[in-house]
Short mmCIF file of C-alpha atoms in Angstrom, two decimals:
data_model
loop_
_atom_site.label_atom_id
_atom_site.label_comp_id
_atom_site.label_asym_id
_atom_site.label_seq_id
_atom_site.Cartn_x
_atom_site.Cartn_y
_atom_site.Cartn_z
CA MET R 552 18.56 0.84 -1.54
CA GLY R 553 18.86 3.84 0.45
CA ARG R 554 16.86 4.08 2.97
CA THR R 555 13.83 1.91 2.00
CA THR R 556 12.54 -0.65 5.14
CA LEU R 557 10.79 -3.51 4.23
CA THR R 558 9.02 -5.27 7.16
CA GLN R 559 7.57 -8.35 7.65
CA LEU R 560 4.28 -9.09 9.40
CA THR R 561 4.28 -10.50 12.71
CA ALA R 562 3.31 -13.61 10.93
CA ARG R 563 6.41 -14.69 10.06
CA GLN R 564 7.16 -14.46 13.61
CA GLU R 565 4.21 -16.55 14.74
CA GLY R 566 5.25 -18.92 12.06
CA ARG R 567 2.50 -18.58 9.65
CA ALA R 568 2.96 -19.21 6.12
CA GLU R 569 2.72 -15.91 4.14
CA PRO R 570 3.75 -13.10 6.02
CA ARG R 571 2.37 -10.15 4.10
CA PRO R 572 5.27 -7.09 3.80
CA ILE R 573 5.11 -3.86 4.41
CA VAL R 574 7.11 -1.16 2.39
CA VAL R 575 8.05 2.21 3.19
CA THR R 576 10.58 4.45 1.68
CA TRP R 577 11.77 7.92 1.99
CA ASN R 578 11.38 9.13 -1.42
CA VAL R 579 10.39 8.46 -4.49
CA VAL R 580 12.99 6.89 -6.58
CA GLU R 581 13.86 4.64 -3.90
CA TYR R 582 9.77 3.62 -3.55
CA ARG R 583 9.46 2.94 -7.36
CA GLN R 584 12.60 0.85 -7.09
CA ALA R 585 11.38 -1.05 -4.55
CA VAL R 586 8.15 -1.73 -6.92
CA GLN R 587 10.41 -3.40 -9.16
CA ARG R 588 12.02 -5.30 -6.67
CA TYR R 589 9.40 -6.83 -4.68
CA VAL R 590 6.01 -6.79 -6.50
CA THR R 591 4.87 -9.69 -8.30
CA ASP R 592 2.14 -10.69 -10.75
CA GLU R 593 1.00 -12.49 -7.73
CA ASP R 594 0.35 -9.92 -5.46
CA VAL R 595 -2.59 -7.61 -4.25
CA VAL R 596 -1.31 -4.54 -3.15
CA LEU R 597 -2.88 -1.51 -1.29
CA GLU R 598 -0.70 1.84 -1.69
CA ILE R 599 -0.87 4.11 1.17
CA GLY R 600 -0.80 7.98 -0.02
CA CYS R 601 -1.05 7.27 -3.71
CA CYS R 602 -1.34 11.50 -4.36
CA GLY R 603 -1.81 11.84 -8.41
CA GLY R 604 -1.46 7.45 -8.70
CA THR R 605 1.54 7.50 -10.59
CA THR R 606 3.28 5.23 -8.68
CA THR R 607 0.02 3.36 -8.35
CA SER R 608 0.40 2.81 -11.76
CA ILE R 609 3.28 1.54 -12.10
CA ILE R 610 2.64 -1.13 -9.58
CA GLY R 611 -0.86 -1.98 -11.40
CA THR R 612 1.54 -2.97 -14.64
CA LYS R 613 3.18 -5.90 -12.52
CA ALA R 614 0.45 -6.94 -9.68
CA LYS R 615 -2.63 -8.46 -10.05
CA PHE R 616 -4.42 -5.82 -8.17
CA VAL R 617 -3.62 -2.37 -6.43
CA LEU R 618 -5.41 -0.05 -4.51
CA GLY R 619 -4.22 2.87 -3.71
CA ILE R 620 -5.51 5.56 -1.10
CA ASP R 621 -5.27 9.15 -0.07
CA GLN R 622 -6.85 11.54 1.87
CA THR R 623 -6.92 14.34 -0.76
CA SER R 624 -9.80 13.94 -2.89
CA HIS R 625 -8.44 16.12 -5.51
CA GLU R 626 -5.53 13.93 -5.87
CA ILE R 627 -7.94 10.89 -6.08
CA ASP R 628 -9.98 12.59 -8.94
CA ILE R 629 -7.14 13.06 -11.11
CA ALA R 630 -5.48 9.31 -10.42
CA LYS R 631 -8.72 7.69 -11.36
CA LYS R 632 -8.84 9.93 -14.45
CA ARG R 633 -5.44 9.27 -15.11
CA PHE R 634 -4.55 5.78 -14.23
CA GLY R 635 -7.51 4.05 -12.94
CA LYS R 636 -8.63 0.55 -14.72
CA PRO R 637 -11.51 -1.33 -13.01
CA GLY R 638 -10.38 -4.14 -11.50
CA LEU R 639 -6.90 -3.75 -11.63
CA VAL R 640 -5.79 -0.35 -10.64
CA GLU R 641 -8.45 1.20 -8.40
CA PHE R 642 -8.59 4.34 -5.93
CA ALA R 643 -10.47 5.64 -3.20
CA CYS R 644 -10.55 8.49 -0.75
CA MET R 645 -9.54 7.85 2.71
CA ASP R 646 -7.51 8.63 5.81
CA ALA R 647 -4.99 5.77 6.21
CA PHE R 648 -5.06 6.46 9.86
CA GLU R 649 -9.04 5.74 9.76
CA MET R 650 -8.08 1.49 10.21
CA VAL R 651 -11.89 0.54 10.46
CA SER R 652 -12.51 2.41 7.15
CA VAL R 653 -9.43 1.10 5.64
CA LEU R 654 -10.06 -2.32 6.52
CA ALA R 655 -13.36 -2.15 5.64
CA LEU R 656 -12.98 -0.96 2.17
CA ALA R 657 -9.69 -3.60 1.68
CA ARG R 658 -12.21 -6.32 2.90
CA GLU R 659 -14.27 -5.45 0.02
CA TRP R 660 -11.81 -5.35 -2.59
CA GLU R 661 -10.44 -8.81 -1.38
CA LYS R 662 -13.75 -10.30 -1.87
CA LYS R 663 -13.90 -8.71 -5.42
CA VAL R 664 -10.34 -10.04 -6.01
CA GLY R 665 -10.88 -13.41 -4.81
CA SER R 666 -7.64 -12.66 -2.48
CA ARG R 667 -5.90 -10.81 0.24
CA PHE R 668 -3.57 -8.11 -0.25
CA THR R 669 -0.31 -9.64 -0.15
CA GLN R 670 1.78 -6.19 0.20
CA ILE R 671 1.53 -2.57 1.42
CA PHE R 672 3.31 0.33 0.18
CA ILE R 673 3.87 3.44 1.91
CA ASP R 674 5.53 6.45 0.33
CA ILE R 675 5.97 9.11 3.38
CA ASN R 676 8.30 10.98 0.37
CA GLY R 677 9.87 12.82 3.48
CA SER R 678 6.75 14.50 4.52
CA ARG R 679 5.76 12.69 7.80
CA ASP R 680 7.18 12.45 11.19
CA VAL R 681 8.68 9.17 11.81
CA GLY R 682 6.78 8.78 14.95
CA PRO R 683 3.49 8.69 13.43
CA LEU R 684 4.65 6.89 10.82
CA TRP R 685 5.67 4.06 12.74
CA THR R 686 1.98 4.10 14.71
CA CYS R 687 0.70 3.69 11.48
CA VAL R 688 2.85 0.80 10.15
CA ASP R 689 2.05 -0.99 13.74
CA ARG R 690 -1.61 -0.57 13.15
CA TYR R 691 -1.37 -2.10 9.29
CA GLU R 692 0.73 -4.82 10.73
CA LYS R 693 -1.85 -5.69 13.56
CA THR R 694 -4.93 -5.19 11.27
CA PHE R 695 -3.92 -7.17 8.12
CA GLU R 696 -2.06 -10.02 10.18
#
């Protein structure tokens, strides 16, 4: 599957039963293939960089719940209008690097959904430098373990 990276969180390394994968892809085709391959109807998914919400809606057809975040309010407005489904496919405008805010929102939704996030999807679509991306992935691993 090209340059898709699936990283199991440190939970597996520490012997805990339920690691949450972070799926990172380099292009939208791989990203959508990863959704088909890794998402099940039991999953609660956080999507980072959801843009206009197209892939978020695809995740929503397979997952129990998906929350897409993006830092561009215009894109989030479009995503909510086109693909928002209360309690199933939700969107929020925020910067993925603002971990305190992301974690607070995630905990809020986990209470509403009744389950922790089981997967995190990140589509960089070739638009980010690798260094900051891996810093972000590392933060998500530590925050969501």
